[in-house]
Structures are given as C-alpha cells and as structure tokens.
Short mmCIF file of C-alpha atoms and ligand atoms in Angstrom, two decimals:
data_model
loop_
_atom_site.label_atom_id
_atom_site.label_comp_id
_atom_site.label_asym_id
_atom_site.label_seq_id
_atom_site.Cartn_x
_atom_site.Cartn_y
_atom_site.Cartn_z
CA UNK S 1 0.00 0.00 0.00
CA UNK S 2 2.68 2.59 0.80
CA UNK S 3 4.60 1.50 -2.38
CA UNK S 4 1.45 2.23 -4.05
CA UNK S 5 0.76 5.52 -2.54
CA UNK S 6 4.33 6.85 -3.34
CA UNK S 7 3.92 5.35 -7.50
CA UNK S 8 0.56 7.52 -7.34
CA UNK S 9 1.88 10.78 -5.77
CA UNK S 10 5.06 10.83 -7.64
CA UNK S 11 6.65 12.93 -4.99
CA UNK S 12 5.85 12.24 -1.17
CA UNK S 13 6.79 12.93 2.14
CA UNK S 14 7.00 10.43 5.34
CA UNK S 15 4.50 12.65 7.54
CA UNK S 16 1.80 12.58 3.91
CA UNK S 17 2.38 8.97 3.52
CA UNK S 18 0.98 8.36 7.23
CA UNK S 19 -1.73 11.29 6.94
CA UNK S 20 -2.85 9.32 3.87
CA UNK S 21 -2.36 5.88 5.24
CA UNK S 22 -3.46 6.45 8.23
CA UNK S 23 -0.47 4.73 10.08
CA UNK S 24 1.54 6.46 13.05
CA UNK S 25 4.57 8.38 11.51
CA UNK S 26 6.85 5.35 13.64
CA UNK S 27 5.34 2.59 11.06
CA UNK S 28 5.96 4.71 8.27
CA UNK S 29 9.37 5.16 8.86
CA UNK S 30 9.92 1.41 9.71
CA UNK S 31 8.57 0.32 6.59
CA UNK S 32 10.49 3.47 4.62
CA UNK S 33 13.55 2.09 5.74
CA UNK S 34 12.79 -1.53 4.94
CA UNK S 35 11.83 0.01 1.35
CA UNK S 36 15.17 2.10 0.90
CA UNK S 37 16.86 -0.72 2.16
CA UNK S 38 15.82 -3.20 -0.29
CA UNK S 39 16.28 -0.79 -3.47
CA UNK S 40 12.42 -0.08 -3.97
CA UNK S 41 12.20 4.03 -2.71
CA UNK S 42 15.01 6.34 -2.65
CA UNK S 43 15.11 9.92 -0.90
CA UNK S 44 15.25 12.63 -3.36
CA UNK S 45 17.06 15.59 -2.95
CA UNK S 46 14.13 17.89 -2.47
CA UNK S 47 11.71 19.29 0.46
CA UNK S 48 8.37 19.68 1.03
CA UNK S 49 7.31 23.47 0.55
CA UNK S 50 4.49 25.76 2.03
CA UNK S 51 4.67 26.34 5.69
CA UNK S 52 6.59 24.57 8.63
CA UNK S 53 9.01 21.74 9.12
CA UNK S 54 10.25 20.99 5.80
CA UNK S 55 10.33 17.40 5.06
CA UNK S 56 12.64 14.91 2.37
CA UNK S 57 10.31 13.66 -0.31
CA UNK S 58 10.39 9.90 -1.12
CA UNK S 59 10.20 8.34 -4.93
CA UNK S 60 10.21 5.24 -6.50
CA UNK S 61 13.44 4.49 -7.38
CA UNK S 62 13.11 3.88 -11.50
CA UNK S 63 15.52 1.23 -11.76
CA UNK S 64 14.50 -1.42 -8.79
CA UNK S 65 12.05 -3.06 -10.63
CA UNK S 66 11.06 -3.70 -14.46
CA UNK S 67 8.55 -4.69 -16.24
CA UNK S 68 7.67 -5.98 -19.64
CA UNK S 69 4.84 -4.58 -21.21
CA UNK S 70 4.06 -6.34 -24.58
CA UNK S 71 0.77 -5.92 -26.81
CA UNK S 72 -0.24 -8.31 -29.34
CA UNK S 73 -2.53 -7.46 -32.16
CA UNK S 74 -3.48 -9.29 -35.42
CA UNK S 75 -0.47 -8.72 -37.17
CA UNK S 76 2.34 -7.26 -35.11
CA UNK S 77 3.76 -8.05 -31.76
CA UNK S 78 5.32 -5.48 -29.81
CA UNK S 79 7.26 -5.72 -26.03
CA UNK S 80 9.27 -3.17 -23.87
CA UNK S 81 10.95 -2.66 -21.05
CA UNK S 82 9.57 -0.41 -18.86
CA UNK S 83 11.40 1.27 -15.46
CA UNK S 84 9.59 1.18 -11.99
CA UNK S 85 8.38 4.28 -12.93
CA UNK S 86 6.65 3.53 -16.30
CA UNK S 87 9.24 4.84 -18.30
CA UNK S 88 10.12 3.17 -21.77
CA UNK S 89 13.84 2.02 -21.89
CA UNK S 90 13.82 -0.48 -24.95
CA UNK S 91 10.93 -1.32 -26.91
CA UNK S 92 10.82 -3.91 -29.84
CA UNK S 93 8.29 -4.67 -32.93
CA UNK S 94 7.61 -7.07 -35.18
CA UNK S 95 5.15 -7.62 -37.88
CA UNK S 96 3.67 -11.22 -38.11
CA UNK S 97 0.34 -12.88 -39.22
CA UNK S 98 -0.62 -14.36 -35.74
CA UNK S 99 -4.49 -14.48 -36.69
CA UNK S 100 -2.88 -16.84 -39.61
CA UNK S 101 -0.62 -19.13 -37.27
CA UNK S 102 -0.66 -21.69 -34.73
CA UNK S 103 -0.95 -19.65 -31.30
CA UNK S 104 2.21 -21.67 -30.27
CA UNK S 105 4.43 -19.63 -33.00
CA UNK S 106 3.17 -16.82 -31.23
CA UNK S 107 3.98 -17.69 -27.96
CA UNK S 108 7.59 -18.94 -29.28
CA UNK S 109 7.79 -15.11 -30.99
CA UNK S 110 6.26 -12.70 -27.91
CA UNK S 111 8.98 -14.64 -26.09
CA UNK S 112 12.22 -14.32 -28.05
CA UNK S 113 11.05 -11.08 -28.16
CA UNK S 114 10.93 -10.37 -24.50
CA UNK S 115 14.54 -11.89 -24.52
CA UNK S 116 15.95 -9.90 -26.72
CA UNK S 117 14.78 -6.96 -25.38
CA UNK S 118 16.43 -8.22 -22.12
CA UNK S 119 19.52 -8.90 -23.69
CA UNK S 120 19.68 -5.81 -25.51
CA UNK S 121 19.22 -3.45 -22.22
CA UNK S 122 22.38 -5.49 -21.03
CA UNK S 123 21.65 -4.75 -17.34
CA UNK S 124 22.61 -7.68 -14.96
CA UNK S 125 21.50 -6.15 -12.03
CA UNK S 126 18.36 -5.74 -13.25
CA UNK S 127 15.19 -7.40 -11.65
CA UNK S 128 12.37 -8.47 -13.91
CA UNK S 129 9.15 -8.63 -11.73
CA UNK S 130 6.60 -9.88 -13.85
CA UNK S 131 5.08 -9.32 -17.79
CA UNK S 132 1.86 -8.13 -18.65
CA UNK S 133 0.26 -8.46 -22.02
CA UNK S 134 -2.63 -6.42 -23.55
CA UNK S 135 -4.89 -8.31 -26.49
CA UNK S 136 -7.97 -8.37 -28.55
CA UNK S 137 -10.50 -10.83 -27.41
CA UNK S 138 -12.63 -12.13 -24.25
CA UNK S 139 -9.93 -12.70 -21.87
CA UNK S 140 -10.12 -14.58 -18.39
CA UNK S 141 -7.74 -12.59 -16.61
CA UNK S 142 -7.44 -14.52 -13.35
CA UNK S 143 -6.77 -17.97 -15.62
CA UNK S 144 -4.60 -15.90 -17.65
CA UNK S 145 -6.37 -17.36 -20.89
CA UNK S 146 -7.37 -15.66 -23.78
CA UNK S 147 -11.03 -17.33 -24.45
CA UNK S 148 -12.05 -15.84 -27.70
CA UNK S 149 -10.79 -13.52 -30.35
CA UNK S 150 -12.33 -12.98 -33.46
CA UNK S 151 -9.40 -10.85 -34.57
CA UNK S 152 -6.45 -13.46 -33.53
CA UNK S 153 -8.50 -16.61 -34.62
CA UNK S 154 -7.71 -17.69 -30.98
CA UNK S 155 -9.95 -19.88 -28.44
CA UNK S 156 -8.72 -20.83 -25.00
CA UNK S 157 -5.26 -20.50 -25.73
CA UNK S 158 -3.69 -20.54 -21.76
CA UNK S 159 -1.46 -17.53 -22.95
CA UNK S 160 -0.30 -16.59 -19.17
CA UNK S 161 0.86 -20.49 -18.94
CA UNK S 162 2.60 -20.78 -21.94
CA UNK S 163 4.78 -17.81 -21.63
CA UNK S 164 5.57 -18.02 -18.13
CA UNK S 165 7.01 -21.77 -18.48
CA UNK S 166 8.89 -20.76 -21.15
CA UNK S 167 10.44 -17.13 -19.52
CA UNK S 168 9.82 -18.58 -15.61
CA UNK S 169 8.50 -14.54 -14.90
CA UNK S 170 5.08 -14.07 -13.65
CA UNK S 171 2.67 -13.13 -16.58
CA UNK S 172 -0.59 -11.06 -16.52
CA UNK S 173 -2.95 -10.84 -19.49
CA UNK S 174 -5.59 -8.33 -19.77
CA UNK S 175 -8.03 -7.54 -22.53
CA UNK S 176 -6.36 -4.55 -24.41
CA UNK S 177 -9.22 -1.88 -24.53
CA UNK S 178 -8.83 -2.58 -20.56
CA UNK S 179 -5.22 -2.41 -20.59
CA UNK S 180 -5.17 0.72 -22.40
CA UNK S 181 -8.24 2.46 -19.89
CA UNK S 182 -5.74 2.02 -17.16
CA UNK S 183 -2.80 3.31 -18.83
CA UNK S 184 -5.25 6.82 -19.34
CA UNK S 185 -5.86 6.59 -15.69
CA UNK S 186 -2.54 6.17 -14.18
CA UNK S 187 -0.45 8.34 -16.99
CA UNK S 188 -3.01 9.86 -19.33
CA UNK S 189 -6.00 11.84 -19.56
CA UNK S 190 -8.11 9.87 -17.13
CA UNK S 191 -5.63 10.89 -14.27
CA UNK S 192 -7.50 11.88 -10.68
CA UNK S 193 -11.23 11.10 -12.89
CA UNK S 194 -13.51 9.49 -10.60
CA UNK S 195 -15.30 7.52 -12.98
CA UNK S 196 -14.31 7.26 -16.76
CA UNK S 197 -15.67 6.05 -19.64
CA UNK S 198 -12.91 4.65 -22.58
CA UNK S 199 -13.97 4.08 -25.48
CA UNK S 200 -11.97 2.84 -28.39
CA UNK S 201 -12.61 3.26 -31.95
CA UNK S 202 -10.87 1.33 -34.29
CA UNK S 203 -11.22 -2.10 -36.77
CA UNK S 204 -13.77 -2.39 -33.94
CA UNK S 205 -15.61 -0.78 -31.26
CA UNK S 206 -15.51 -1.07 -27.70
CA UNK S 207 -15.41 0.76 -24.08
CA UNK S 208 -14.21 0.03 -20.78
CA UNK S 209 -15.81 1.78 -17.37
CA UNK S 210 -13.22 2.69 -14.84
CA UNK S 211 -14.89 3.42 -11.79
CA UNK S 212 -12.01 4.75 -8.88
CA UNK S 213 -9.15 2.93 -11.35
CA UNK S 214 -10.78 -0.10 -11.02
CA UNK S 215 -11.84 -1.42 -14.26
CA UNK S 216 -15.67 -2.65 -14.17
CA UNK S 217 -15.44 -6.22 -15.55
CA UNK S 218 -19.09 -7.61 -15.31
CA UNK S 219 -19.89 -11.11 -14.82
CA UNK S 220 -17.03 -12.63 -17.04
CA UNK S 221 -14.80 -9.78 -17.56
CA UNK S 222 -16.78 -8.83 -20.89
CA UNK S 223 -18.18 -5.74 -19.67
CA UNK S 224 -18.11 -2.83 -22.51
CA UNK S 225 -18.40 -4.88 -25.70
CA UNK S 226 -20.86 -2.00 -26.81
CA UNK S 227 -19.77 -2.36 -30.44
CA UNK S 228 -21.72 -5.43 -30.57
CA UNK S 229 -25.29 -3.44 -29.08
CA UNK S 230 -27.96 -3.84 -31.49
CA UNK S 231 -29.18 -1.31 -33.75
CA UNK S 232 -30.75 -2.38 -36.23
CA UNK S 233 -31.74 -6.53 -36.52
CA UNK S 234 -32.05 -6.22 -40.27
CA UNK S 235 -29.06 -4.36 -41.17
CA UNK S 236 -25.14 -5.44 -42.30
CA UNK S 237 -23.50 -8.33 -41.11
CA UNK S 238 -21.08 -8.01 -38.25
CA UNK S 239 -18.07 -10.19 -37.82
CA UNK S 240 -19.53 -11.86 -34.60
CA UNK S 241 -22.30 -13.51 -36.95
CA UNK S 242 -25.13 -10.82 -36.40
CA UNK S 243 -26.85 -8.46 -38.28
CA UNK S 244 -26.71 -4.40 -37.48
CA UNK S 245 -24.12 -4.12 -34.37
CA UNK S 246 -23.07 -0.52 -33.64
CA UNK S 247 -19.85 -1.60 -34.89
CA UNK S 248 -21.40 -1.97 -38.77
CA UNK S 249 -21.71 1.40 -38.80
CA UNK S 250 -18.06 3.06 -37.23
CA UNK S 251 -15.47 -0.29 -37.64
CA UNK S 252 -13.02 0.94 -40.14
CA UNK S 253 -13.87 -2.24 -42.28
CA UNK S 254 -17.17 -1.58 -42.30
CA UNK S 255 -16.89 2.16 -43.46
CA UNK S 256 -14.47 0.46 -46.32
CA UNK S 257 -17.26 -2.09 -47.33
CA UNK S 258 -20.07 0.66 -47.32
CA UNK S 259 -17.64 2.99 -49.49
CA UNK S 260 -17.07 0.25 -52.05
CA UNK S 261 -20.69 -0.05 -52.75
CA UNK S 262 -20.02 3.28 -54.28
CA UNK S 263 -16.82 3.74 -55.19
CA UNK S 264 -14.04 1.12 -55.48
CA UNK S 265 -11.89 2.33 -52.04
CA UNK S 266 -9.49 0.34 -50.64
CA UNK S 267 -8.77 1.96 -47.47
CA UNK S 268 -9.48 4.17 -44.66
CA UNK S 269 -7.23 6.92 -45.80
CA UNK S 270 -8.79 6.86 -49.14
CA UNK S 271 -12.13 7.48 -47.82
CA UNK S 272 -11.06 10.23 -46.00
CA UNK S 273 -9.38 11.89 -48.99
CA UNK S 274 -12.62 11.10 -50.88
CA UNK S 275 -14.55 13.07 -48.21
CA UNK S 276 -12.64 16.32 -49.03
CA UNK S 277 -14.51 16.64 -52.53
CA UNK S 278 -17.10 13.56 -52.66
CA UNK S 279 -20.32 13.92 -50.78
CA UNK S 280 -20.72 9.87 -50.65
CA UNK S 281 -17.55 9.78 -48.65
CA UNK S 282 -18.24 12.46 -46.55
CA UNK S 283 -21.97 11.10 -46.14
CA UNK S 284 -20.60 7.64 -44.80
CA UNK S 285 -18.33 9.87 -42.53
CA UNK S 286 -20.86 11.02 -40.90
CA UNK S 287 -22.78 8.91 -40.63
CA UNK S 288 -20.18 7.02 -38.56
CA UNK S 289 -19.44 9.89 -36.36
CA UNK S 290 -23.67 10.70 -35.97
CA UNK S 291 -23.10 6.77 -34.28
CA UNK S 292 -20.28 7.87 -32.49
CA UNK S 293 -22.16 10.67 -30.78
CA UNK S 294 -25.10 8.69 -30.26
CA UNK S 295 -23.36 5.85 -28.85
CA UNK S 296 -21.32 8.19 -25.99
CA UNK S 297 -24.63 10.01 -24.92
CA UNK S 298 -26.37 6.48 -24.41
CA UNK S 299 -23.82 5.27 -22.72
CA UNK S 300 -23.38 8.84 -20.73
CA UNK S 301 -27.26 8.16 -19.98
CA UNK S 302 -26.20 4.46 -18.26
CA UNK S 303 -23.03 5.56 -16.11
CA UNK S 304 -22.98 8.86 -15.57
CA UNK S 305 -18.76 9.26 -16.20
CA UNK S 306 -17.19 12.48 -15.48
CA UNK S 307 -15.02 11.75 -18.12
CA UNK S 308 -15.13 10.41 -21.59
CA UNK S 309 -11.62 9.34 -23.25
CA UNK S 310 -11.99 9.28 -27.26
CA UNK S 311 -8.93 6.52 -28.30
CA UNK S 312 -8.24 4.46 -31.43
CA UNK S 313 -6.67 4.14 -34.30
CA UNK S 314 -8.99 5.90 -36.37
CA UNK S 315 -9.41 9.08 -34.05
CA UNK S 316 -5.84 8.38 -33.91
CA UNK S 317 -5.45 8.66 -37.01
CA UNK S 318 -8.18 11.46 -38.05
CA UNK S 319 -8.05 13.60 -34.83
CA UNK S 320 -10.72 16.10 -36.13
CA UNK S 321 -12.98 13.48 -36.13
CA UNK S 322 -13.00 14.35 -32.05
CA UNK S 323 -14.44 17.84 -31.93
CA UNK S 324 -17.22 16.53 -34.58
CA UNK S 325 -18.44 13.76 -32.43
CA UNK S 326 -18.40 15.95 -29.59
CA UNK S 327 -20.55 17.72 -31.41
CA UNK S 328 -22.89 14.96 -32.04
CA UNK S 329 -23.27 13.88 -28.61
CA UNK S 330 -23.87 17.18 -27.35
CA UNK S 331 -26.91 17.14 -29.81
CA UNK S 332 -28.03 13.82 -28.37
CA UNK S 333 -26.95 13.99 -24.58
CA UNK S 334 -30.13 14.22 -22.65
CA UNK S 335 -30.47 17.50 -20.45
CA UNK S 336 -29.27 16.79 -17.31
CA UNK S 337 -26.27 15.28 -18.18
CA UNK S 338 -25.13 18.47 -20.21
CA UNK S 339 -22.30 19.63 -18.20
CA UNK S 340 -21.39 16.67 -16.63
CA UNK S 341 -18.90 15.23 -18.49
CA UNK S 342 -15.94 15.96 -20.75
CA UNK S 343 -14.65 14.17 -23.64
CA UNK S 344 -10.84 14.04 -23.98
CA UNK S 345 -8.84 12.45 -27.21
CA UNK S 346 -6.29 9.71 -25.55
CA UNK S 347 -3.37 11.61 -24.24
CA UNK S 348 -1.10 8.67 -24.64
CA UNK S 349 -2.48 7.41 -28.62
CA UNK S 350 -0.38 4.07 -29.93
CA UNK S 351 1.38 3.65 -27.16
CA UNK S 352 -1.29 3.31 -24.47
CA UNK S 353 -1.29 -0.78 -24.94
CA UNK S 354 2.24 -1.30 -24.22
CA UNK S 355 2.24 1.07 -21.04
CA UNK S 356 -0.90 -0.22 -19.44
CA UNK S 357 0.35 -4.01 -19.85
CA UNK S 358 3.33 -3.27 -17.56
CA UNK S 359 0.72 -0.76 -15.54
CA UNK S 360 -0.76 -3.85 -15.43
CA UNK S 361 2.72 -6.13 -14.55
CA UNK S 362 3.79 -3.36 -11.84
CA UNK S 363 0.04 -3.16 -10.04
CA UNK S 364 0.06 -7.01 -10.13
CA UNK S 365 3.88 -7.14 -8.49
CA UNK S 366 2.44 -4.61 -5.70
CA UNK S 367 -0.92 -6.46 -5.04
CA UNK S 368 1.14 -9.77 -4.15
ZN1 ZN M 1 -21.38 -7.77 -33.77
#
C-alpha cells in the first residue's frame, strides 16, 4: 500500500504517507527504511514546501524493478521494457500474421522477443518482476487465458501459462481496450477522474468503465463490448455472426465495405481523402461519427462518467474526427447530463497498450 501511494503521488513525504495511510509516523518510517533498504524508494534531494518543518520527499526508485509490457494485435507483436516508474527504456516490434498461425508460433515469438529486449538493455542487475500483455478478445484474466478472439482466430489458448514456463517470470494478461483504460488513468487523460468512460474506436468498437481505477469487468470480464449493441436486426452483417451491431456502422472495415458499394476504395485513408470533394464519402463519414455521438450520450445516460476518453486508431489517425463527435453527442446527450462530463482524445495514442500491460505487470507485483 505505501509503495502504491508513493507510485501515485510521484513525490511524497514520510509525515503525507501516514496522513494518507493512516499509520503512526513510527510505522511509516519502519517500513520506509525496509523500502530504501531493499532498493524499492530512494530519498530525493528535495523538500516539502508551504509552511513549517520541511520534510525529504520519497520516490520510487526507477531502476528497482522492471517490467515488460508487450501488446499483441493481429499482425504485429510489440514488447518493452519499462522502469519502476513507467518509463520506456527499450521497446521492440515485429510484424507477423498471428491471426494466420498456430498460437504456439506466437507464444515462441512474444517470447524471443521479451529476450531480446532483455539482452539488448544489457543490465545484470536488473530485476524483472513480472510481464503483462494487452490483447484483442474475451480474456479470463485470473486464468490468464485468452477465451475468444475474433481478430487473432484464438480460443482458449492458456497464454499466461505458456509464456511463463517458457520465460519462468510471472505473466498477466488483460483484454487490451482494458489495458489501455488504465494506462489513461494512471499516466493519461483519465488521471485523478472518478469515474471514466474509454472508449476505443478502431477495426472495432468497444469501451471500458473505470470506476475509482478499477476497471468494471461484469460477470465474465466482458463488460463494454458496446460495439456489438444492437441497432438495427435487419441491417449489415457483423463479424460476430449478427446483423446491425453498432460496430457496422463506425469499424473501419465496415466504413471500407459501405464505401465500395459506391466507389471502389481500398482503405481508410482513401475514404477520407474522398470526403474532401465527394459527398458519398463524406456522407458515410458522418454517418459514422452521428453513431459515435449517439453511442457516448447512451452510454453517458447508463453511467454517468465524469469523463469520456476518445482513443483508437482511427481518431488516432483522423483527430478532427474528435471535436465533430463531440458535437454529435452534445446534440443527443439528454439534459441533465449536459455539463457533466468531458470528452478528452487519448493523451497517450499508440502507445497506451504497451504502457498499461506493464501498468498492469507493476500493479500485479504490488498487489502480491
Ligand atoms: Zn457484432
């Protein structure tokens, strides 16, 4: 708990740690001491300011502990190392078909990749406390087994298993939309938001509800698949098998399939450059960003976020697509909820996977 309390403040002092904790100032320093003397917290060289006894502030110290962060998606595979205090020292990428392969190639890649990366930062000293990994899919995240993805072609693969026998670290798995929420909490735009609503927009759709940095996970840690809500029973097929999901009308594939009923377009970006003089492109635009809108004020109507955090590749990738479904929402957003809520683009973009899966590594060390 203290460890936490000093990665959350940054910057702390002994006599704020036991306000905050509640402990007597004589625990605090016993277990500050136990800390400094196994590596974990250092002293820095500053004080505390404002009024009376001026007091050392206590840190992390960035090299005690790392973690490997790696995020897996349906063609690349990407891992870093990551300091005790979530910075990036080394990361490493690589492009493969794993929706094509056997899920055991990937496992053999993700971890020749983590040891490279090892070898490569060339630091002997340096303790490797556990490996989290953010993915697409229905994930069991206490089993540590990925239980569905459409996107990987994967079904109960015991990921967490597999990679830990072959590495012998301690491996976490998380679905990535969740992985990425609490990288926005603890480093990006959701930081000190009570409760915030992620949503990610991309070759699907989904959201994840953080309520007090705890990621709402429903009864089998599916919560937030709103992509796959209903909308219309007779309209396009989705790739789960159904007809009119949200997703049909905002997935990046889908706004490809709906422009090539038109005009032959073979990507996003063409679309988008399309939109600038052709009123079909611009039509299906938004359209998709009319959903967008809609979708955020229902889902502003069911939880009641202070915050909204706009992430994916496509408003990644088109960030003016932000401010228009803003605009949207605020034309759907029911009354009383005008006001109570902002919507922020992700502060952290591409690289929000990597850092919440060793988010997710480090908050897994300090909860054992
Ligand atoms: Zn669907």
């Amino acid at each position: 708990m203290i460890l936490n309390l000093i990665k959350v403040h940054r910057l702390i002092s002994r006599a704020q740690l036991s306000k905050l904790s509640k402990m007597s100032a004589t625990s605090i320093s016993r277990i500050i001491a136990e800390l400094i003397n196994e590596g974990l917290v250092r002293e820095t060289g500053q004080t505390s300011s404002g009024v009376g006894r001026q007091a050392v502030l206590l840190e992390l110290n960035p090299s005690a502990i790392f973690t490997i962060g790696v995020e897996i998606d349906r063609e690349i595979i990407k891992a870093a190392i990551f300091d005790f205090s979530a910075k990036s020292i080394t990361e490493i990428h690589q492009s493969t078909a794993v929706n094509n392969s056997d899920p055991n190639e990937a496992v053999d890649q993700i971890c020749s990749l983590i040891l490279s990366l090892i070898e490569k930062t060339a630091n002997e000293a340096a303790r490797y406390c556990s490996v989290g990994i953010g993915l697409p899919g229905v994930i069991n995240s206490d089993e540590g087994v990925s239980l569905f993805s459409a996107q990987m072609n994967w079904k109960n693969i015991q990921l967490k298993s597999l990679v830990e026998e072959r590495l012998g670290i301690p491996v976490y798995i998380d679905n990535d939309q969740k992985v990425k929420a609490l990288a926005e909490y603890s480093y990006g735009s959701a930081q000190n938001s009570k409760s915030t609503l992620f949503i990610g927009i991309g070759s699907g759709v989904g959201s994840v509800l953080m309520v007090n940095g705890n990621v709402f996970r429903g009864g089998s840690n599916s919560a937030g698949e709103i992509g796959h809500t209903t909308i219309d029973p007779n309209g396009i097929l989705c790739e789960c098998g159904r007809r009119g999901c949200l997703q049909t009308y905002i997935a990046d594939w889908a706004l490809i399939q709906e422009a090539n009923k038109l005009s032959p377009t073979q990507n996003i970006d063409q679309l988008f450059e399309a939109s600038k003089t052709e009123s079909w492109a611009s039509s299906i635009i938004n359209r998709a960003v009319m959903y967008c809108g809609m979708m955020i004020s229902n889902a502003v109507c069911m939880y009641n976020p202070d915050s909204v955090i706009v992430s994916g590749s496509l408003v990644e990738s088109y960030p003016e697509l932000i401010t228009m479904i803003e605009e949207q929402c605020n034309k759907f957003v029911w009354e009383p909820y005008k006001d109570t809520f902002k919507i922020y683009s992700s502060e952290l973009g591409g690289s929000a996977n990597l850092i919440g899966a060793s988010v997710l590594a480090t908050n897994k060390y300090l909860e054992q």
